Amino acid sequence: MRDLPPTATLRAFEVATRHATFTSASEELHVTQSAVSHQLKNLEDIWGVQLFQRGKTLSLTPAGAALAPIVRTFFMNLEATLADLREEKGRFRLKVSTTYSFALKWLLPRLPKLAELHPEILVTLDSTDTPVNFASGEADVAIRLGGGHYPALHSEFMFREHIFPVASPDLLRRFGTPREPAELLRYPLLTRDGSDLVPKWEVWFQQVGVSVTSLKESVRFADSNMTVEAALLGQGIALARSGHVEKELQDVSLLRLFDVPFPSPVAYYFVCPKGIERQPHVASFRAWLIEEGLTAGLAYG
């Protein structure tokens, strides 16, 4: 750390890297040309390397070219952090981790409403399907789909989605509209690879009393959003979670098939380190989430 020069000297170097002469650099810095030259010579003495080739115009030496982006990044990060801190004055930053599909399809469209109701909460949203490490500061709170078993953490049930088949109007025009669940066995069915958290056609058919020996699968997908997108393109019928197709059902780009009650076997939970849930801005965010779930008609219990 003893080789770190004054910030003003570093700024003179950063500015000089973007100018062809000391004169033009001095104009940006609002100091004299000799002051810029003196600061850069002092910096070269501190670091023990030549930074510029001096002539009619300035040009960076290999050492100067190697150091220039590092110094420039330092000032950019400093300015960005200061801007964030000024924005956060009187506000509470809340780092929220949730799954990608839930963030994209359900949470993200609702964040403007949160900002309107709770302007004191500044959400930083991170989407990942992997477990979050609270100890490393990755997130303050998380929204996770599962059975609610999160040892040593505060875990609170939020809501449970419904599961039902959806199809595009185009596909139904081509294949006809099925009148009963058993007829779906002759349709191309879009399936999702994954764990027990993923809706399974076999489980849904069992729920509606249809015996299944084999499925007429169309394509298997690794992501829920891709499954919904394929249904929108008319490639088959998808088994969707209610929270993932709200917009598509509203604009009739997808149609729900059969009004058969089938609550998801897994639910969304609000998860955080114990004690965090009592912080006022965290409690407000949690209450807002649950209220939005009620408004959306998600199943409870």
mmCIF file of C-alpha atoms in Angstrom:
data_model
loop_
_atom_site.group_PDB
_atom_site.id
_atom_site.type_symbol
_atom_site.label_atom_id
_atom_site.label_comp_id
_atom_site.label_asym_id
_atom_site.label_seq_id
_atom_site.Cartn_x
_atom_site.Cartn_y
_atom_site.Cartn_z
ATOM 1 C CA MET A 1 0.000 0.000 0.000
ATOM 2 C CA ARG A 2 3.024 2.318 0.415
ATOM 3 C CA ASP A 3 3.214 2.701 -3.394
ATOM 4 C CA LEU A 4 -0.231 4.268 -3.600
ATOM 5 C CA PRO A 5 0.040 7.959 -4.612
ATOM 6 C CA PRO A 6 -2.436 10.747 -3.761
ATOM 7 C CA THR A 7 -5.796 10.496 -5.535
ATOM 8 C CA ALA A 8 -5.158 13.780 -7.380
ATOM 9 C CA THR A 9 -2.007 12.283 -8.893
ATOM 10 C CA LEU A 10 -3.889 9.174 -10.021
ATOM 11 C CA ARG A 11 -6.583 11.383 -11.547
ATOM 12 C CA ALA A 12 -3.944 13.337 -13.464
ATOM 13 C CA PHE A 13 -2.612 10.058 -14.877
ATOM 14 C CA GLU A 14 -6.099 8.812 -15.830
ATOM 15 C CA VAL A 15 -6.938 12.067 -17.600
ATOM 16 C CA ALA A 16 -3.565 12.233 -19.375
ATOM 17 C CA THR A 17 -4.105 8.745 -20.822
ATOM 18 C CA ARG A 18 -7.077 10.171 -22.736
ATOM 19 C CA HIS A 19 -5.295 13.237 -24.145
ATOM 20 C CA ALA A 20 -2.578 13.815 -26.689
ATOM 21 C CA THR A 21 -0.839 16.663 -24.798
ATOM 22 C CA PHE A 22 -0.306 17.931 -21.261
ATOM 23 C CA THR A 23 -2.080 21.126 -22.317
ATOM 24 C CA SER A 24 -5.359 19.429 -23.212
ATOM 25 C CA ALA A 25 -5.162 17.283 -20.066
ATOM 26 C CA SER A 26 -4.618 20.384 -17.934
ATOM 27 C CA GLU A 27 -7.739 21.994 -19.417
ATOM 28 C CA GLU A 28 -9.899 19.056 -18.263
ATOM 29 C CA LEU A 29 -8.302 19.132 -14.807
ATOM 30 C CA HIS A 30 -8.470 22.947 -14.534
ATOM 31 C CA VAL A 31 -4.811 23.199 -13.522
ATOM 32 C CA THR A 32 -1.689 24.391 -15.298
ATOM 33 C CA GLN A 33 0.229 22.285 -17.800
ATOM 34 C CA SER A 34 3.289 22.311 -15.554
ATOM 35 C CA ALA A 35 1.168 21.003 -12.637
ATOM 36 C CA VAL A 36 0.072 18.015 -14.739
ATOM 37 C CA SER A 37 3.628 17.353 -15.859
ATOM 38 C CA HIS A 38 4.884 17.556 -12.265
ATOM 39 C CA GLN A 39 2.195 15.136 -10.987
ATOM 40 C CA LEU A 40 2.968 12.566 -13.686
ATOM 41 C CA LYS A 41 6.734 12.810 -13.052
ATOM 42 C CA ASN A 42 6.049 12.326 -9.338
ATOM 43 C CA LEU A 43 3.920 9.262 -10.116
ATOM 44 C CA GLU A 44 6.689 7.753 -12.241
ATOM 45 C CA ASP A 45 9.133 8.293 -9.365
ATOM 46 C CA ILE A 46 6.788 6.637 -6.850
ATOM 47 C CA TRP A 47 6.157 3.591 -9.045
ATOM 48 C CA GLY A 48 9.660 3.435 -10.514
ATOM 49 C CA VAL A 49 8.434 3.050 -14.104
ATOM 50 C CA GLN A 50 8.122 5.368 -17.103
ATOM 51 C CA LEU A 51 4.474 5.887 -17.995
ATOM 52 C CA PHE A 52 4.649 8.199 -21.038
ATOM 53 C CA GLN A 53 6.836 8.757 -24.069
ATOM 54 C CA ARG A 54 7.132 12.546 -24.193
ATOM 55 C CA GLY A 55 7.324 14.380 -27.495
ATOM 56 C CA LYS A 56 5.026 16.593 -29.535
ATOM 57 C CA THR A 57 2.265 14.277 -28.358
ATOM 58 C CA LEU A 58 1.893 11.986 -25.358
ATOM 59 C CA SER A 59 1.962 8.235 -25.851
ATOM 60 C CA LEU A 60 1.817 5.527 -23.234
ATOM 61 C CA THR A 61 4.732 3.203 -22.615
ATOM 62 C CA PRO A 62 3.935 -0.527 -22.212
ATOM 63 C CA ALA A 63 3.924 0.028 -18.428
ATOM 64 C CA GLY A 64 1.568 2.987 -18.782
ATOM 65 C CA ALA A 65 -0.734 1.003 -21.081
ATOM 66 C CA ALA A 66 -0.870 -1.825 -18.525
ATOM 67 C CA LEU A 67 -1.714 0.503 -15.632
ATOM 68 C CA ALA A 68 -4.157 2.821 -17.458
ATOM 69 C CA PRO A 69 -7.215 0.479 -17.473
ATOM 70 C CA ILE A 70 -6.651 -0.422 -13.811
ATOM 71 C CA VAL A 71 -6.631 3.222 -12.740
ATOM 72 C CA ARG A 72 -9.585 4.039 -15.000
ATOM 73 C CA THR A 73 -11.607 1.149 -13.521
ATOM 74 C CA PHE A 74 -10.782 2.374 -10.024
ATOM 75 C CA PHE A 75 -12.296 5.793 -10.714
ATOM 76 C CA MET A 76 -15.311 4.325 -12.509
ATOM 77 C CA ASN A 77 -16.025 1.993 -9.566
ATOM 78 C CA LEU A 78 -15.541 4.821 -7.079
ATOM 79 C CA GLU A 79 -17.959 7.093 -8.952
ATOM 80 C CA ALA A 80 -20.544 4.317 -9.365
ATOM 81 C CA THR A 81 -20.390 3.396 -5.676
ATOM 82 C CA LEU A 82 -20.721 7.026 -4.605
ATOM 83 C CA ALA A 83 -23.735 7.405 -6.911
ATOM 84 C CA ASP A 84 -25.325 4.327 -5.338
ATOM 85 C CA LEU A 85 -24.687 5.615 -1.836
ATOM 86 C CA ARG A 86 -26.261 8.979 -2.649
ATOM 87 C CA GLU A 87 -29.271 7.180 -4.153
ATOM 88 C CA GLU A 88 -29.583 4.987 -1.061
ATOM 89 C CA LYS A 89 -29.654 7.920 1.355
ATOM 90 C CA GLY A 90 -32.696 7.274 3.539
ATOM 91 C CA ARG A 91 -33.366 3.961 1.776
ATOM 92 C CA PHE A 92 -32.697 0.318 2.589
ATOM 93 C CA ARG A 93 -30.999 -1.886 0.019
ATOM 94 C CA LEU A 94 -32.468 -5.407 0.030
ATOM 95 C CA LYS A 95 -30.639 -8.135 -1.892
ATOM 96 C CA VAL A 96 -33.248 -10.672 -2.993
ATOM 97 C CA SER A 97 -32.403 -14.070 -4.468
ATOM 98 C CA THR A 98 -34.987 -16.168 -6.288
ATOM 99 C CA THR A 99 -35.268 -18.604 -9.159
ATOM 100 C CA TYR A 100 -34.894 -17.247 -12.675
ATOM 101 C CA SER A 101 -38.335 -18.246 -13.915
ATOM 102 C CA PHE A 102 -40.144 -16.841 -10.850
ATOM 103 C CA ALA A 103 -38.179 -13.594 -11.065
ATOM 104 C CA LEU A 104 -38.874 -13.127 -14.770
ATOM 105 C CA LYS A 105 -42.510 -14.201 -14.903
ATOM 106 C CA TRP A 106 -43.924 -13.127 -11.532
ATOM 107 C CA LEU A 107 -41.719 -10.868 -9.430
ATOM 108 C CA LEU A 108 -40.136 -8.554 -11.988
ATOM 109 C CA PRO A 109 -43.436 -7.224 -13.433
ATOM 110 C CA ARG A 110 -44.587 -6.345 -9.885
ATOM 111 C CA LEU A 111 -41.496 -4.452 -8.702
ATOM 112 C CA PRO A 112 -42.756 -1.034 -9.910
ATOM 113 C CA LYS A 113 -45.730 -1.457 -7.561
ATOM 114 C CA LEU A 114 -43.348 -2.224 -4.689
ATOM 115 C CA ALA A 115 -41.345 0.928 -5.469
ATOM 116 C CA GLU A 116 -44.561 2.957 -5.395
ATOM 117 C CA LEU A 117 -45.790 1.509 -2.082
ATOM 118 C CA HIS A 118 -42.390 1.265 -0.380
ATOM 119 C CA PRO A 119 -39.988 3.821 -1.881
ATOM 120 C CA GLU A 120 -37.700 3.241 1.105
ATOM 121 C CA ILE A 121 -36.846 -0.268 -0.165
ATOM 122 C CA LEU A 122 -34.219 -0.505 -2.894
ATOM 123 C CA VAL A 123 -34.305 -4.052 -4.265
ATOM 124 C CA THR A 124 -31.287 -5.726 -5.823
ATOM 125 C CA LEU A 125 -32.606 -8.801 -7.617
ATOM 126 C CA ASP A 126 -30.450 -11.851 -8.266
ATOM 127 C CA SER A 127 -31.864 -14.909 -10.011
ATOM 128 C CA THR A 128 -30.348 -18.344 -9.576
ATOM 129 C CA ASP A 129 -31.615 -21.886 -9.186
ATOM 130 C CA THR A 130 -28.708 -22.856 -6.934
ATOM 131 C CA PRO A 131 -28.777 -22.598 -3.110
ATOM 132 C CA VAL A 132 -27.860 -19.162 -1.786
ATOM 133 C CA ASN A 133 -25.014 -18.629 0.677
ATOM 134 C CA PHE A 134 -26.244 -15.993 3.120
ATOM 135 C CA ALA A 135 -22.959 -16.021 5.036
ATOM 136 C CA SER A 136 -21.062 -14.717 2.003
ATOM 137 C CA GLY A 137 -23.455 -11.788 1.542
ATOM 138 C CA GLU A 138 -24.898 -13.108 -1.728
ATOM 139 C CA ALA A 139 -28.380 -12.138 -0.556
ATOM 140 C CA ASP A 140 -30.295 -10.773 2.418
ATOM 141 C CA VAL A 141 -33.422 -12.817 1.738
ATOM 142 C CA ALA A 142 -34.471 -15.516 -0.730
ATOM 143 C CA ILE A 143 -37.690 -16.789 -2.307
ATOM 144 C CA ARG A 144 -37.418 -20.509 -2.889
ATOM 145 C CA LEU A 145 -39.659 -23.203 -4.344
ATOM 146 C CA GLY A 146 -39.677 -26.384 -2.302
ATOM 147 C CA GLY A 147 -40.961 -28.121 0.785
ATOM 148 C CA GLY A 148 -39.918 -25.484 3.300
ATOM 149 C CA HIS A 149 -37.078 -27.462 4.876
ATOM 150 C CA TYR A 150 -34.251 -24.966 5.338
ATOM 151 C CA PRO A 151 -32.320 -25.921 8.500
ATOM 152 C CA ALA A 152 -30.942 -23.107 10.696
ATOM 153 C CA LEU A 153 -32.793 -20.472 8.642
ATOM 154 C CA HIS A 154 -36.038 -18.583 9.072
ATOM 155 C CA SER A 155 -38.469 -20.186 6.604
ATOM 156 C CA GLU A 156 -42.004 -18.921 6.077
ATOM 157 C CA PHE A 157 -44.693 -20.268 3.733
ATOM 158 C CA MET A 158 -45.836 -17.654 1.208
ATOM 159 C CA PHE A 159 -48.064 -19.224 -1.431
ATOM 160 C CA ARG A 160 -48.703 -22.213 -3.637
ATOM 161 C CA GLU A 161 -49.415 -22.125 -7.369
ATOM 162 C CA HIS A 162 -51.986 -24.085 -9.364
ATOM 163 C CA ILE A 163 -50.838 -26.396 -12.153
ATOM 164 C CA PHE A 164 -52.798 -26.836 -15.383
ATOM 165 C CA PRO A 165 -52.309 -27.480 -19.127
ATOM 166 C CA VAL A 166 -52.044 -24.505 -21.491
ATOM 167 C CA ALA A 167 -52.109 -24.330 -25.279
ATOM 168 C CA SER A 168 -51.982 -21.645 -27.938
ATOM 169 C CA PRO A 169 -55.116 -20.788 -29.940
ATOM 170 C CA ASP A 170 -53.190 -21.781 -33.087
ATOM 171 C CA LEU A 171 -52.506 -25.290 -31.793
ATOM 172 C CA LEU A 172 -56.159 -25.734 -30.811
ATOM 173 C CA ARG A 173 -57.250 -24.642 -34.278
ATOM 174 C CA ARG A 174 -54.993 -27.277 -35.799
ATOM 175 C CA PHE A 175 -55.736 -30.135 -33.395
ATOM 176 C CA GLY A 176 -59.143 -29.144 -32.047
ATOM 177 C CA THR A 177 -60.049 -28.341 -28.441
ATOM 178 C CA PRO A 178 -59.957 -31.377 -26.136
ATOM 179 C CA ARG A 179 -63.246 -32.003 -24.314
ATOM 180 C CA GLU A 180 -61.827 -34.159 -21.515
ATOM 181 C CA PRO A 181 -58.363 -34.723 -20.011
ATOM 182 C CA ALA A 182 -57.894 -38.204 -21.525
ATOM 183 C CA GLU A 183 -57.953 -36.653 -25.017
ATOM 184 C CA LEU A 184 -54.647 -34.881 -24.276
ATOM 185 C CA LEU A 185 -52.872 -38.203 -24.760
ATOM 186 C CA ARG A 186 -53.200 -37.750 -28.534
ATOM 187 C CA TYR A 187 -51.701 -34.217 -28.448
ATOM 188 C CA PRO A 188 -47.985 -33.305 -28.556
ATOM 189 C CA LEU A 189 -47.055 -32.716 -24.909
ATOM 190 C CA LEU A 190 -44.205 -30.429 -23.885
ATOM 191 C CA THR A 191 -42.241 -31.853 -20.980
ATOM 192 C CA ARG A 192 -39.673 -30.388 -18.641
ATOM 193 C CA ASP A 193 -36.600 -32.214 -17.413
ATOM 194 C CA GLY A 194 -35.658 -31.701 -13.811
ATOM 195 C CA SER A 195 -36.237 -32.546 -10.183
ATOM 196 C CA ASP A 196 -39.422 -33.281 -8.269
ATOM 197 C CA LEU A 197 -40.058 -29.509 -8.230
ATOM 198 C CA VAL A 198 -40.983 -29.693 -11.929
ATOM 199 C CA PRO A 199 -44.676 -30.325 -12.792
ATOM 200 C CA LYS A 200 -45.032 -33.846 -14.187
ATOM 201 C CA TRP A 201 -47.649 -34.903 -16.711
ATOM 202 C CA GLU A 202 -47.917 -38.350 -15.122
ATOM 203 C CA VAL A 203 -48.832 -36.781 -11.758
ATOM 204 C CA TRP A 204 -51.400 -34.459 -13.349
ATOM 205 C CA PHE A 205 -53.064 -37.289 -15.278
ATOM 206 C CA GLN A 206 -53.221 -39.337 -12.086
ATOM 207 C CA GLN A 207 -54.814 -36.367 -10.314
ATOM 208 C CA VAL A 208 -57.581 -36.146 -12.936
ATOM 209 C CA GLY A 209 -58.174 -39.909 -12.978
ATOM 210 C CA VAL A 210 -56.553 -40.808 -16.307
ATOM 211 C CA SER A 211 -54.447 -43.948 -16.552
ATOM 212 C CA VAL A 212 -51.233 -43.324 -18.511
ATOM 213 C CA THR A 213 -48.998 -45.954 -20.083
ATOM 214 C CA SER A 214 -47.042 -43.678 -22.445
ATOM 215 C CA LEU A 215 -46.984 -39.988 -23.351
ATOM 216 C CA LYS A 216 -46.867 -38.458 -26.820
ATOM 217 C CA GLU A 217 -43.950 -36.205 -25.977
ATOM 218 C CA SER A 218 -42.961 -33.406 -28.328
ATOM 219 C CA VAL A 219 -39.750 -31.914 -26.892
ATOM 220 C CA ARG A 220 -38.118 -31.988 -23.455
ATOM 221 C CA PHE A 221 -36.882 -28.690 -22.076
ATOM 222 C CA ALA A 222 -34.459 -27.822 -19.279
ATOM 223 C CA ASP A 223 -36.190 -24.542 -18.425
ATOM 224 C CA SER A 224 -39.797 -23.602 -17.569
ATOM 225 C CA ASN A 225 -39.658 -20.424 -19.646
ATOM 226 C CA MET A 226 -38.620 -22.408 -22.720
ATOM 227 C CA THR A 227 -41.559 -24.752 -22.179
ATOM 228 C CA VAL A 228 -43.983 -21.830 -22.063
ATOM 229 C CA GLU A 229 -42.339 -20.258 -25.117
ATOM 230 C CA ALA A 230 -42.729 -23.500 -27.061
ATOM 231 C CA ALA A 231 -46.423 -23.569 -26.131
ATOM 232 C CA LEU A 232 -46.763 -19.982 -27.393
ATOM 233 C CA LEU A 233 -45.241 -21.098 -30.704
ATOM 234 C CA GLY A 234 -47.866 -23.825 -31.004
ATOM 235 C CA GLN A 235 -45.397 -26.688 -30.651
ATOM 236 C CA GLY A 236 -47.449 -28.528 -28.052
ATOM 237 C CA ILE A 237 -49.335 -28.363 -24.762
ATOM 238 C CA ALA A 238 -47.411 -27.313 -21.669
ATOM 239 C CA LEU A 239 -48.110 -28.129 -18.043
ATOM 240 C CA ALA A 240 -47.689 -24.711 -16.468
ATOM 241 C CA ARG A 241 -47.596 -23.107 -13.054
ATOM 242 C CA SER A 242 -50.211 -20.381 -12.655
ATOM 243 C CA GLY A 243 -47.628 -17.758 -11.667
ATOM 244 C CA HIS A 244 -45.633 -18.350 -14.842
ATOM 245 C CA VAL A 245 -48.415 -17.729 -17.386
ATOM 246 C CA GLU A 246 -50.385 -14.800 -15.941
ATOM 247 C CA LYS A 247 -49.614 -12.428 -18.807
ATOM 248 C CA GLU A 248 -50.164 -15.078 -21.479
ATOM 249 C CA LEU A 249 -53.597 -15.991 -20.068
ATOM 250 C CA GLN A 250 -54.596 -12.330 -19.814
ATOM 251 C CA ASP A 251 -53.700 -11.514 -23.424
ATOM 252 C CA VAL A 252 -55.138 -14.874 -24.597
ATOM 253 C CA SER A 253 -51.891 -15.944 -26.258
ATOM 254 C CA LEU A 254 -52.321 -19.111 -24.173
ATOM 255 C CA LEU A 255 -55.535 -20.788 -23.063
ATOM 256 C CA ARG A 256 -56.043 -22.851 -19.925
ATOM 257 C CA LEU A 257 -57.410 -26.324 -20.576
ATOM 258 C CA PHE A 258 -59.764 -27.833 -17.984
ATOM 259 C CA ASP A 259 -60.686 -26.170 -14.706
ATOM 260 C CA VAL A 260 -59.400 -29.060 -12.605
ATOM 261 C CA PRO A 261 -58.036 -28.074 -9.166
ATOM 262 C CA PHE A 262 -54.422 -29.200 -8.820
ATOM 263 C CA PRO A 263 -52.375 -27.233 -6.250
ATOM 264 C CA SER A 264 -48.640 -27.578 -6.769
ATOM 265 C CA PRO A 265 -47.093 -30.175 -4.435
ATOM 266 C CA VAL A 266 -44.334 -27.644 -3.659
ATOM 267 C CA ALA A 267 -44.713 -24.029 -2.564
ATOM 268 C CA TYR A 268 -42.814 -20.740 -2.375
ATOM 269 C CA TYR A 269 -41.108 -19.903 0.897
ATOM 270 C CA PHE A 270 -39.580 -16.723 2.231
ATOM 271 C CA VAL A 271 -36.129 -17.657 3.544
ATOM 272 C CA CYS A 272 -33.524 -15.611 5.412
ATOM 273 C CA PRO A 273 -31.078 -15.850 8.316
ATOM 274 C CA LYS A 274 -32.883 -15.924 11.652
ATOM 275 C CA GLY A 275 -33.562 -12.453 13.010
ATOM 276 C CA ILE A 276 -33.447 -10.699 9.618
ATOM 277 C CA GLU A 277 -37.208 -11.194 9.189
ATOM 278 C CA ARG A 278 -37.847 -8.740 12.052
ATOM 279 C CA GLN A 279 -36.144 -5.821 10.331
ATOM 280 C CA PRO A 280 -38.893 -3.347 9.287
ATOM 281 C CA HIS A 281 -37.995 -3.137 5.582
ATOM 282 C CA VAL A 282 -37.702 -6.934 5.345
ATOM 283 C CA ALA A 283 -41.065 -7.391 7.069
ATOM 284 C CA SER A 284 -42.633 -4.864 4.668
ATOM 285 C CA PHE A 285 -41.231 -6.696 1.655
ATOM 286 C CA ARG A 286 -42.468 -10.075 2.934
ATOM 287 C CA ALA A 287 -45.965 -8.704 3.665
ATOM 288 C CA TRP A 288 -46.092 -7.140 0.194
ATOM 289 C CA LEU A 289 -45.161 -10.465 -1.427
ATOM 290 C CA ILE A 290 -47.934 -12.313 0.389
ATOM 291 C CA GLU A 291 -50.487 -9.623 -0.474
ATOM 292 C CA GLU A 292 -49.479 -9.826 -4.149
ATOM 293 C CA GLY A 293 -49.944 -13.587 -3.978
ATOM 294 C CA LEU A 294 -53.452 -13.135 -2.627
ATOM 295 C CA THR A 295 -54.281 -10.617 -5.332
ATOM 296 C CA ALA A 296 -52.978 -13.029 -7.984
ATOM 297 C CA GLY A 297 -55.271 -15.769 -6.673
ATOM 298 C CA LEU A 298 -52.517 -18.191 -5.701
ATOM 299 C CA ALA A 299 -53.577 -21.078 -3.486
ATOM 300 C CA TYR A 300 -52.725 -21.051 0.202
ATOM 301 C CA GLY A 301 -52.122 -23.788 2.733
#
